[in-house]
Amino acid sequence: MKGNERDTVSTGKAPLKSPVVVSVVLHLLVFGIALAGWSWNSPPEPQPRSISARLISPEPRPSPVIEEQQEKEREQVRQQAEALKRQQEEQAREAAEAKAREQALRREEERKKQEAQAREAAEKQAREREAARKKAEAEAKEQARRKAEEERRKQEEAKKRAEQEKRKQEEQRRKEEAERKRKEQEAREAAERKRQEAERRLREQQLEALADKARQEREAEALRQQQAAAARAREAQMLSESEKYQGLIRERLSQAWYPPSSATENMTARLQISLLPTGELASVKLVSSSGNTAFDNSALGAVRSLTRYPVPESRDTFEQYFRQFTIEFNPQRLR
């Protein structure tokens, strides 16, 4: 049975593909091993032996031959028990190994089955993805084609509309150009009429203007001559009046001036005098020194000593000749 079990399990052949067949074979094998072990565990009944003995009283002693035979039988029973035990252990170990191999086969089958299912699922998913991709590509291509077709149609329609609009614009432009030329012609004619009328009026205005200008020039010339004569007369009057009051001022200053003893005939101090319309002295400034401080101070003192200067009543004469003027102090002359 042991040899048969090993031949059955370790033949080196490919395992059975059906788990049900493998399970049935293993169960039959285990059942056979159990029956064999049970028959071996039952010790064989010893054959009855004919023993010749005699009763010796009072202490009977067993025969050495019987004892030796019994000892051998016990040893044989013990060896059989040990062999049976070893056989049972070997059978249990082999049964466990067979069960483990069966479980390993089942796990391997299950793993292969799962791998096959996983591969099949992956292949199915890949096929589905590929199909979806191809479908999406086909839909995208169809959509792109439709879009391109729609775009082309729109472009053609837009082109037609543009051509129609261009023709309309061209027609409108021709009409507008013709209208513009007509208006320009009318405007040129009207402008020419206006220009001629304007030239006529301009000639008339120029003639009138020339006449007016000649008249105005004559009147202006007469006015200028009158004004010049009046100005000359006024200037002569102002000059005469200024000479009169300048002489009065020099006379007053010569009366108020006392040159120092160190003064010489070559000394001359030039002063700038500013007056008020009332004849009062506004300011006096030494413009050119004589080179002698006492001489200069005496001239300044003479100018400041006069409380009021004789000035003309005419404001124009005062502003022109007496608002500000210069005078020279010299021992021989005062001008």
Short mmCIF file of C-alpha atoms in Angstrom, two decimals:
data_model
loop_
_atom_site.label_atom_id
_atom_site.label_comp_id
_atom_site.label_asym_id
_atom_site.label_seq_id
_atom_site.Cartn_x
_atom_site.Cartn_y
_atom_site.Cartn_z
CA MET A 1 0.00 0.00 0.00
CA LYS A 2 2.89 2.34 0.84
CA GLY A 3 4.56 1.57 -2.43
CA ASN A 4 1.32 1.96 -4.29
CA GLU A 5 0.66 5.36 -2.62
CA ARG A 6 4.09 6.63 -3.58
CA ASP A 7 3.63 5.39 -7.14
CA THR A 8 0.28 7.12 -7.28
CA VAL A 9 1.43 10.48 -5.88
CA SER A 10 5.01 10.79 -7.13
CA THR A 11 4.76 9.48 -10.66
CA GLY A 12 6.26 12.64 -12.18
CA LYS A 13 3.29 12.96 -14.54
CA ALA A 14 1.34 16.16 -14.99
CA PRO A 15 -1.29 16.69 -12.26
CA LEU A 16 -4.89 16.03 -13.07
CA LYS A 17 -6.61 19.08 -14.35
CA SER A 18 -9.93 18.38 -12.61
CA PRO A 19 -9.89 19.04 -8.81
CA VAL A 20 -12.87 16.68 -8.35
CA VAL A 21 -11.00 13.69 -9.82
CA VAL A 22 -7.94 14.42 -7.66
CA SER A 23 -10.09 14.68 -4.54
CA VAL A 24 -11.85 11.37 -5.24
CA VAL A 25 -8.54 9.54 -5.80
CA LEU A 26 -7.03 10.96 -2.60
CA HIS A 27 -10.10 10.02 -0.52
CA LEU A 28 -10.05 6.46 -1.86
CA LEU A 29 -6.35 6.23 -1.07
CA VAL A 30 -6.82 7.47 2.51
CA PHE A 31 -9.73 5.06 3.01
CA GLY A 32 -7.60 2.13 1.86
CA ILE A 33 -4.76 3.10 4.17
CA ALA A 34 -7.16 3.34 7.13
CA LEU A 35 -8.53 -0.17 6.46
CA ALA A 36 -5.05 -1.63 6.22
CA GLY A 37 -3.98 0.02 9.47
CA TRP A 38 -7.01 -1.30 11.30
CA SER A 39 -6.35 -4.85 10.16
CA TRP A 40 -2.71 -4.55 11.24
CA ASN A 41 -3.58 -3.14 14.63
CA SER A 42 -5.54 -6.31 15.49
CA PRO A 43 -2.89 -8.79 16.76
CA PRO A 44 -3.26 -12.32 15.41
CA GLU A 45 -4.59 -14.85 17.83
CA PRO A 46 -1.90 -17.33 18.88
CA GLN A 47 -2.43 -20.83 17.84
CA PRO A 48 -3.13 -23.15 20.79
CA ARG A 49 -0.14 -25.10 21.72
CA SER A 50 -0.08 -28.42 23.45
CA ILE A 51 2.03 -28.05 26.57
CA SER A 52 2.90 -31.03 28.62
CA ALA A 53 3.31 -30.09 32.24
CA ARG A 54 3.02 -31.72 35.54
CA LEU A 55 1.83 -30.23 38.72
CA ILE A 56 4.43 -29.94 41.35
CA SER A 57 3.39 -28.77 44.59
CA PRO A 58 3.65 -26.57 46.38
CA GLU A 59 5.47 -23.94 44.06
CA PRO A 60 5.18 -24.68 40.42
CA ARG A 61 7.91 -22.94 38.16
CA PRO A 62 7.25 -22.18 34.50
CA SER A 63 9.22 -23.90 31.93
CA PRO A 64 12.13 -21.91 30.48
CA VAL A 65 11.03 -22.82 27.00
CA ILE A 66 7.57 -21.38 27.62
CA GLU A 67 8.98 -18.20 29.05
CA GLU A 68 11.31 -17.78 26.12
CA GLN A 69 8.45 -18.40 23.71
CA GLN A 70 6.28 -15.87 25.51
CA GLU A 71 9.09 -13.39 25.52
CA LYS A 72 9.52 -13.82 21.81
CA GLU A 73 5.81 -13.42 21.26
CA ARG A 74 5.77 -10.24 23.35
CA GLU A 75 8.79 -8.92 21.45
CA GLN A 76 7.10 -9.75 18.18
CA VAL A 77 3.91 -8.01 19.31
CA ARG A 78 5.93 -4.97 20.40
CA GLN A 79 7.81 -4.85 17.09
CA GLN A 80 4.57 -5.23 15.20
CA ALA A 81 3.06 -2.39 17.26
CA GLU A 82 6.09 -0.18 16.61
CA ALA A 83 6.03 -1.04 12.91
CA LEU A 84 2.32 -0.32 12.82
CA LYS A 85 2.91 2.95 14.62
CA ARG A 86 5.67 3.91 12.24
CA GLN A 87 3.48 2.87 9.34
CA GLN A 88 0.60 4.94 10.70
CA GLU A 89 2.88 7.92 11.24
CA GLU A 90 4.30 7.49 7.74
CA GLN A 91 0.76 7.20 6.39
CA ALA A 92 -0.32 10.29 8.34
CA ARG A 93 2.75 12.22 7.14
CA GLU A 94 2.16 11.08 3.58
CA ALA A 95 -1.54 11.91 3.91
CA ALA A 96 -0.60 15.36 5.23
CA GLU A 97 1.89 15.80 2.40
CA ALA A 98 -0.75 14.62 -0.06
CA LYS A 99 -3.24 17.03 1.47
CA ALA A 100 -0.68 19.83 1.33
CA ARG A 101 0.09 18.93 -2.25
CA GLU A 102 -3.60 18.86 -2.98
CA GLN A 103 -4.04 22.26 -1.31
CA ALA A 104 -1.00 23.56 -3.20
CA LEU A 105 -2.49 22.18 -6.40
CA ARG A 106 -5.78 23.80 -5.55
CA ARG A 107 -4.06 27.11 -4.71
CA GLU A 108 -2.00 26.87 -7.89
CA GLU A 109 -5.12 26.07 -9.87
CA GLU A 110 -6.95 28.92 -8.16
CA ARG A 111 -3.99 31.27 -8.75
CA LYS A 112 -3.81 30.25 -12.38
CA LYS A 113 -7.55 30.59 -12.62
CA GLN A 114 -7.41 34.06 -11.04
CA GLU A 115 -4.47 34.99 -13.26
CA ALA A 116 -6.37 33.73 -16.26
CA GLN A 117 -9.45 35.65 -15.12
CA ALA A 118 -7.29 38.73 -14.46
CA ARG A 119 -5.63 38.38 -17.86
CA GLU A 120 -8.98 37.88 -19.46
CA ALA A 121 -10.39 40.89 -17.59
CA ALA A 122 -7.32 42.96 -18.48
CA GLU A 123 -7.54 41.85 -22.08
CA LYS A 124 -11.24 42.61 -22.04
CA GLN A 125 -10.59 46.04 -20.55
CA ALA A 126 -7.80 46.59 -23.07
CA ARG A 127 -10.12 45.54 -25.88
CA GLU A 128 -12.84 47.79 -24.48
CA ARG A 129 -10.38 50.66 -24.13
CA GLU A 130 -9.08 50.07 -27.61
CA ALA A 131 -12.62 49.87 -28.91
CA ALA A 132 -13.52 53.03 -26.99
CA ARG A 133 -10.38 54.76 -28.27
CA LYS A 134 -11.13 53.75 -31.83
CA LYS A 135 -14.74 54.82 -31.36
CA ALA A 136 -13.61 58.13 -29.87
CA GLU A 137 -11.13 58.61 -32.70
CA ALA A 138 -13.80 57.79 -35.23
CA GLU A 139 -16.24 60.15 -33.52
CA ALA A 140 -13.54 62.84 -33.30
CA LYS A 141 -12.69 62.36 -36.97
CA GLU A 142 -16.36 62.47 -37.89
CA GLN A 143 -16.87 65.53 -35.71
CA ALA A 144 -13.77 67.16 -37.20
CA ARG A 145 -15.00 66.31 -40.69
CA ARG A 146 -18.44 67.72 -39.92
CA LYS A 147 -16.86 70.78 -38.35
CA ALA A 148 -14.56 71.24 -41.34
CA GLU A 149 -17.51 70.75 -43.68
CA GLU A 150 -19.56 73.25 -41.67
CA GLU A 151 -16.64 75.67 -41.60
CA ARG A 152 -16.16 75.29 -45.34
CA ARG A 153 -19.86 75.85 -45.89
CA LYS A 154 -19.79 78.94 -43.66
CA GLN A 155 -16.72 80.23 -45.47
CA GLU A 156 -18.39 79.73 -48.83
CA GLU A 157 -21.52 81.48 -47.57
CA ALA A 158 -19.40 84.25 -46.08
CA LYS A 159 -17.49 84.52 -49.37
CA LYS A 160 -20.75 84.74 -51.32
CA ARG A 161 -22.08 87.35 -48.90
CA ALA A 162 -18.80 89.25 -49.14
CA GLU A 163 -18.94 89.16 -52.94
CA GLN A 164 -22.54 90.33 -52.89
CA GLU A 165 -21.66 93.04 -50.40
CA LYS A 166 -18.66 93.99 -52.52
CA ARG A 167 -20.84 94.24 -55.61
CA LYS A 168 -23.36 96.35 -53.69
CA GLN A 169 -20.59 98.53 -52.34
CA GLU A 170 -19.07 98.85 -55.80
CA GLU A 171 -22.44 99.83 -57.25
CA GLN A 172 -22.99 102.22 -54.37
CA ARG A 173 -19.49 103.60 -54.86
CA ARG A 174 -20.14 104.19 -58.58
CA LYS A 175 -23.39 105.94 -57.77
CA GLU A 176 -21.73 108.00 -55.06
CA GLU A 177 -18.82 108.78 -57.40
CA ALA A 178 -21.21 109.91 -60.12
CA GLU A 179 -23.17 111.96 -57.58
CA ARG A 180 -19.95 113.38 -56.19
CA LYS A 181 -18.72 114.36 -59.66
CA ARG A 182 -22.09 115.95 -60.43
CA LYS A 183 -22.02 117.89 -57.18
CA GLU A 184 -18.39 118.82 -57.74
CA GLN A 185 -19.27 120.09 -61.22
CA GLU A 186 -22.17 122.06 -59.82
CA ALA A 187 -19.96 123.27 -56.98
CA ARG A 188 -17.25 124.32 -59.46
CA GLU A 189 -19.76 126.15 -61.58
CA ALA A 190 -21.29 127.78 -58.51
CA ALA A 191 -17.81 128.58 -57.20
CA GLU A 192 -16.85 130.04 -60.54
CA ARG A 193 -19.96 132.22 -60.50
CA LYS A 194 -19.25 133.21 -56.94
CA ARG A 195 -15.60 133.88 -57.80
CA GLN A 196 -16.54 136.08 -60.69
CA GLU A 197 -19.10 137.87 -58.54
CA ALA A 198 -16.56 138.17 -55.75
CA GLU A 199 -13.95 139.52 -58.15
CA ARG A 200 -16.43 142.06 -59.43
CA ARG A 201 -17.34 143.09 -55.90
CA LEU A 202 -13.68 143.04 -54.91
CA ARG A 203 -12.80 145.37 -57.79
CA GLU A 204 -15.60 147.66 -56.77
CA GLN A 205 -14.52 147.47 -53.12
CA GLN A 206 -10.91 148.03 -54.09
CA LEU A 207 -11.86 151.04 -56.10
CA GLU A 208 -13.96 152.32 -53.21
CA ALA A 209 -11.18 151.47 -50.80
CA LEU A 210 -8.65 153.29 -52.95
CA ALA A 211 -10.90 156.28 -53.04
CA ASP A 212 -11.49 156.09 -49.27
CA LYS A 213 -7.78 155.56 -48.66
CA ALA A 214 -6.88 158.53 -50.76
CA ARG A 215 -9.46 160.60 -48.92
CA GLN A 216 -8.26 159.27 -45.51
CA GLU A 217 -4.66 159.87 -46.45
CA ARG A 218 -5.48 163.39 -47.42
CA GLU A 219 -7.37 163.90 -44.20
CA ALA A 220 -4.61 162.16 -42.19
CA GLU A 221 -1.94 164.24 -43.86
CA ALA A 222 -3.85 167.35 -43.08
CA LEU A 223 -4.31 166.18 -39.49
CA ARG A 224 -0.63 165.30 -39.19
CA GLN A 225 0.33 168.67 -40.50
CA GLN A 226 -1.99 170.29 -38.03
CA GLN A 227 -0.71 168.14 -35.18
CA ALA A 228 2.89 168.75 -36.23
CA ALA A 229 2.31 172.42 -36.32
CA ALA A 230 0.61 172.25 -32.93
CA ALA A 231 3.40 170.07 -31.58
CA ARG A 232 6.01 172.42 -32.87
CA ALA A 233 4.20 175.26 -31.36
CA ARG A 234 3.77 173.38 -28.11
CA GLU A 235 7.38 172.26 -28.13
CA ALA A 236 8.51 175.78 -28.77
CA GLN A 237 6.30 176.98 -25.97
CA MET A 238 7.54 174.20 -23.63
CA LEU A 239 11.13 174.89 -24.57
CA SER A 240 10.71 178.54 -24.01
CA GLU A 241 8.96 177.89 -20.73
CA SER A 242 11.59 175.33 -19.66
CA GLU A 243 14.41 177.74 -20.46
CA LYS A 244 12.64 180.32 -18.38
CA TYR A 245 12.32 178.06 -15.33
CA GLN A 246 15.81 176.57 -15.79
CA GLY A 247 17.18 180.07 -15.64
CA LEU A 248 15.19 180.70 -12.46
CA ILE A 249 16.50 177.45 -10.89
CA ARG A 250 20.13 178.29 -11.77
CA GLU A 251 19.65 181.76 -10.34
CA ARG A 252 18.23 180.37 -7.07
CA LEU A 253 21.03 177.79 -6.77
CA SER A 254 23.75 180.34 -7.51
CA GLN A 255 22.35 182.52 -4.73
CA ALA A 256 22.27 179.53 -2.31
CA TRP A 257 25.69 178.10 -3.24
CA TYR A 258 28.80 179.07 -1.39
CA PRO A 259 31.84 177.33 -2.92
CA PRO A 260 34.65 176.47 -0.48
CA SER A 261 37.86 178.47 -0.45
CA SER A 262 39.70 175.51 -1.94
CA ALA A 263 37.55 175.60 -5.09
CA THR A 264 39.32 176.20 -8.37
CA GLU A 265 38.07 177.07 -11.82
CA ASN A 266 38.71 173.54 -13.07
CA MET A 267 36.44 171.87 -10.50
CA THR A 268 33.04 170.74 -11.72
CA ALA A 269 30.45 168.68 -9.81
CA ARG A 270 27.56 167.22 -11.76
CA LEU A 271 24.33 166.51 -9.81
CA GLN A 272 21.03 164.79 -10.74
CA ILE A 273 17.96 166.45 -9.24
CA SER A 274 14.46 164.92 -8.97
CA LEU A 275 11.52 167.22 -8.19
CA LEU A 276 7.86 166.83 -7.35
CA PRO A 277 5.13 168.58 -9.38
CA THR A 278 4.79 171.01 -6.45
CA GLY A 279 8.44 172.08 -6.88
CA GLU A 280 9.66 170.26 -3.74
CA LEU A 281 12.95 168.39 -3.86
CA ALA A 282 12.44 164.62 -4.14
CA SER A 283 16.11 163.57 -4.27
CA VAL A 284 19.57 164.67 -5.31
CA LYS A 285 22.46 162.47 -6.38
CA LEU A 286 26.09 163.20 -7.19
CA VAL A 287 26.60 161.92 -10.71
CA SER A 288 30.15 163.16 -11.36
CA SER A 289 32.47 164.30 -8.55
CA SER A 290 34.75 167.26 -8.79
CA GLY A 291 37.48 165.45 -6.97
CA ASN A 292 37.09 167.68 -3.95
CA THR A 293 34.79 166.50 -1.22
CA ALA A 294 34.17 169.98 0.20
CA PHE A 295 33.27 171.25 -3.25
CA ASP A 296 30.87 168.35 -3.82
CA ASN A 297 29.24 168.78 -0.40
CA SER A 298 28.80 172.51 -0.97
CA ALA A 299 26.97 171.80 -4.24
CA LEU A 300 24.77 169.18 -2.56
CA GLY A 301 24.06 171.57 0.30
CA ALA A 302 23.02 174.30 -2.10
CA VAL A 303 20.54 171.93 -3.82
CA ARG A 304 19.07 170.77 -0.51
CA SER A 305 18.82 174.30 0.89
CA LEU A 306 16.04 175.29 -1.47
CA THR A 307 12.65 174.39 0.01
CA ARG A 308 10.78 174.83 -3.27
CA TYR A 309 11.99 175.11 -6.85
CA PRO A 310 10.30 177.22 -9.48
CA VAL A 311 8.50 174.82 -11.87
CA PRO A 312 6.06 175.44 -14.71
CA GLU A 313 2.35 174.91 -14.24
CA SER A 314 2.16 172.76 -17.38
CA ARG A 315 2.37 169.12 -16.37
CA ASP A 316 3.79 168.08 -19.74
CA THR A 317 6.57 170.62 -19.50
CA PHE A 318 7.32 169.56 -15.93
CA GLU A 319 7.40 165.82 -16.79
CA GLN A 320 9.63 166.39 -19.80
CA TYR A 321 12.12 168.85 -18.36
CA PHE A 322 11.86 169.07 -14.56
CA ARG A 323 10.84 165.67 -13.21
CA GLN A 324 14.50 164.71 -13.34
CA PHE A 325 17.38 166.80 -14.70
CA THR A 326 21.12 167.34 -14.19
CA ILE A 327 23.03 170.51 -13.35
CA GLU A 328 26.75 171.29 -13.20
CA PHE A 329 28.36 173.36 -10.46
CA ASN A 330 31.52 175.31 -11.48
CA PRO A 331 32.93 178.44 -9.83
CA GLN A 332 32.77 180.26 -13.17
CA ARG A 333 29.43 178.97 -14.36
CA LEU A 334 26.35 177.13 -13.18
CA ARG A 335 24.52 175.26 -15.94
#
